[in-house]
CSV table of C-alpha atoms in Angstrom, one decimal:
chain,number,residue,atom,x,y,z
O,204,LYS,CA,-3.1,-2.2,-18.6
O,205,PHE,CA,-5.3,-3.5,-15.8
O,206,SER,CA,-8.7,-2.0,-14.9
O,207,GLN,CA,-8.8,0.0,-11.6
O,208,ALA,CA,-10.9,-2.8,-9.9
O,209,ALA,CA,-8.4,-5.4,-11.0
O,210,VAL,CA,-5.4,-3.4,-9.6
O,211,ILE,CA,-7.2,-2.8,-6.3
O,212,LYS,CA,-8.1,-6.5,-6.1
O,213,GLN,CA,-4.5,-7.5,-6.8
O,214,ILE,CA,-3.2,-5.0,-4.2
O,215,MET,CA,-5.5,-6.3,-1.5
O,216,LYS,CA,-4.7,-9.9,-2.3
O,217,ARG,CA,-1.0,-9.1,-2.1
O,218,CYS,CA,-1.4,-7.2,1.2
O,219,SER,CA,-3.4,-10.0,2.8
O,220,SER,CA,-1.3,-12.9,1.6
O,221,LEU,CA,2.0,-12.0,3.2
O,222,GLY,CA,1.9,-15.2,5.2
O,223,LYS,CA,1.5,-16.3,8.8
O,224,LYS,CA,4.5,-14.6,10.3
O,225,GLN,CA,5.0,-13.3,13.8
O,226,GLY,CA,2.7,-10.3,14.2
O,227,TYR,CA,0.1,-11.8,11.8
O,228,ASP,CA,-3.2,-13.5,12.6
O,229,GLU,CA,-4.4,-16.8,11.3
O,230,GLU,CA,-5.6,-15.2,8.1
O,231,GLY,CA,-2.2,-13.7,7.4
O,232,LEU,CA,-3.2,-10.1,8.2
O,233,PRO,CA,-1.0,-7.9,10.4
O,234,VAL,CA,-2.4,-7.7,13.9
O,235,ASP,CA,-1.6,-4.0,14.4
O,236,VAL,CA,-3.5,-2.9,11.2
O,237,PRO,CA,-7.1,-1.9,11.9
O,238,LYS,CA,-9.9,-3.2,9.8
O,239,GLY,CA,-10.4,-1.1,6.7
O,240,HIS,CA,-6.7,-0.2,6.5
O,241,PHE,CA,-3.6,-1.6,4.8
O,242,VAL,CA,0.2,-1.2,5.0
O,243,VAL,CA,2.5,0.6,2.5
O,244,TYR,CA,6.2,1.1,2.7
O,245,VAL,CA,7.5,4.6,1.6
O,246,GLY,CA,10.8,6.1,0.7
O,247,GLU,CA,14.4,4.9,0.7
O,248,ASN,CA,14.1,3.7,4.3
O,249,ARG,CA,10.8,1.9,3.5
O,250,THR,CA,9.0,3.5,6.4
O,251,ARG,CA,5.8,1.7,7.2
O,252,TYR,CA,2.5,3.5,7.0
O,253,ILE,CA,-1.0,2.3,7.8
O,254,VAL,CA,-3.5,3.9,5.5
O,255,PRO,CA,-7.3,3.6,5.0
O,256,ILE,CA,-8.6,1.4,2.2
O,257,SER,CA,-10.6,4.4,1.0
O,258,PHE,CA,-7.4,5.9,-0.3
O,259,LEU,CA,-7.5,3.3,-3.1
O,260,THR,CA,-10.3,5.2,-4.8
O,261,ARG,CA,-8.6,8.5,-4.7
O,262,PRO,CA,-7.0,9.6,-8.0
O,263,GLU,CA,-4.0,11.1,-6.2
O,264,PHE,CA,-3.2,7.8,-4.5
O,265,GLN,CA,-3.8,5.9,-7.7
O,266,ILE,CA,-1.0,7.8,-9.3
O,267,LEU,CA,1.3,6.6,-6.5
O,268,LEU,CA,0.1,3.1,-7.1
O,269,GLN,CA,0.8,3.3,-10.8
O,270,ARG,CA,4.4,4.5,-10.0
O,271,ALA,CA,4.7,1.6,-7.6
O,272,GLU,CA,3.6,-0.9,-10.2
O,273,GLU,CA,5.9,0.6,-12.9
O,274,GLU,CA,9.0,0.6,-10.6
O,275,PHE,CA,8.5,-2.6,-8.5
O,276,GLY,CA,5.5,-4.5,-9.9
O,277,PHE,CA,3.2,-6.2,-7.5
O,278,ASP,CA,4.7,-9.6,-7.5
O,279,HIS,CA,7.5,-9.5,-4.9
O,280,ASP,CA,8.0,-10.0,-1.2
O,281,MET,CA,8.7,-6.4,-0.2
O,282,GLY,CA,5.1,-5.5,0.6
O,283,LEU,CA,3.4,-2.6,-1.2
O,284,THR,CA,6.2,-0.1,-1.7
O,285,ILE,CA,5.5,3.4,-2.8
O,286,PRO,CA,8.4,5.2,-4.6
O,287,CYS,CA,7.9,8.6,-3.1
O,288,GLU,CA,9.7,10.7,-0.5
O,289,GLU,CA,8.3,10.3,2.9
O,290,VAL,CA,7.6,14.0,3.4
O,291,VAL,CA,5.7,14.1,0.0
O,292,PHE,CA,3.7,11.0,1.0
O,293,GLU,CA,2.8,12.5,4.4
O,294,SER,CA,1.7,15.7,2.9
O,295,LEU,CA,-0.5,14.0,0.3
O,296,THR,CA,-2.1,11.6,2.8
O,297,SER,CA,-2.8,14.4,5.2
O,298,MET,CA,-4.8,16.2,2.4
O,299,LEU,CA,-6.7,13.0,1.6
O,300,ARG,CA,-8.0,12.5,5.2
């Protein structure tokens, strides 16, 4: 098992190393994502959500990250994918704000 800091560091590295594609700046970061936020994909349709980095320290969100790691791992090209129904994710994130 990785420490919390190691997992967060790995997630942030993965989120910021998606490459210089259309819609990304010279550092490989999505141009539509505000500073202090990151992108996750949720549900069967992989709906894109932009969430604050502060969520990474919340135990509720860490449970979702653990499930994502168990199901998908962090070494793939699909972006950070959360295995959760969209309605559940939206409910959880609205409570975390």
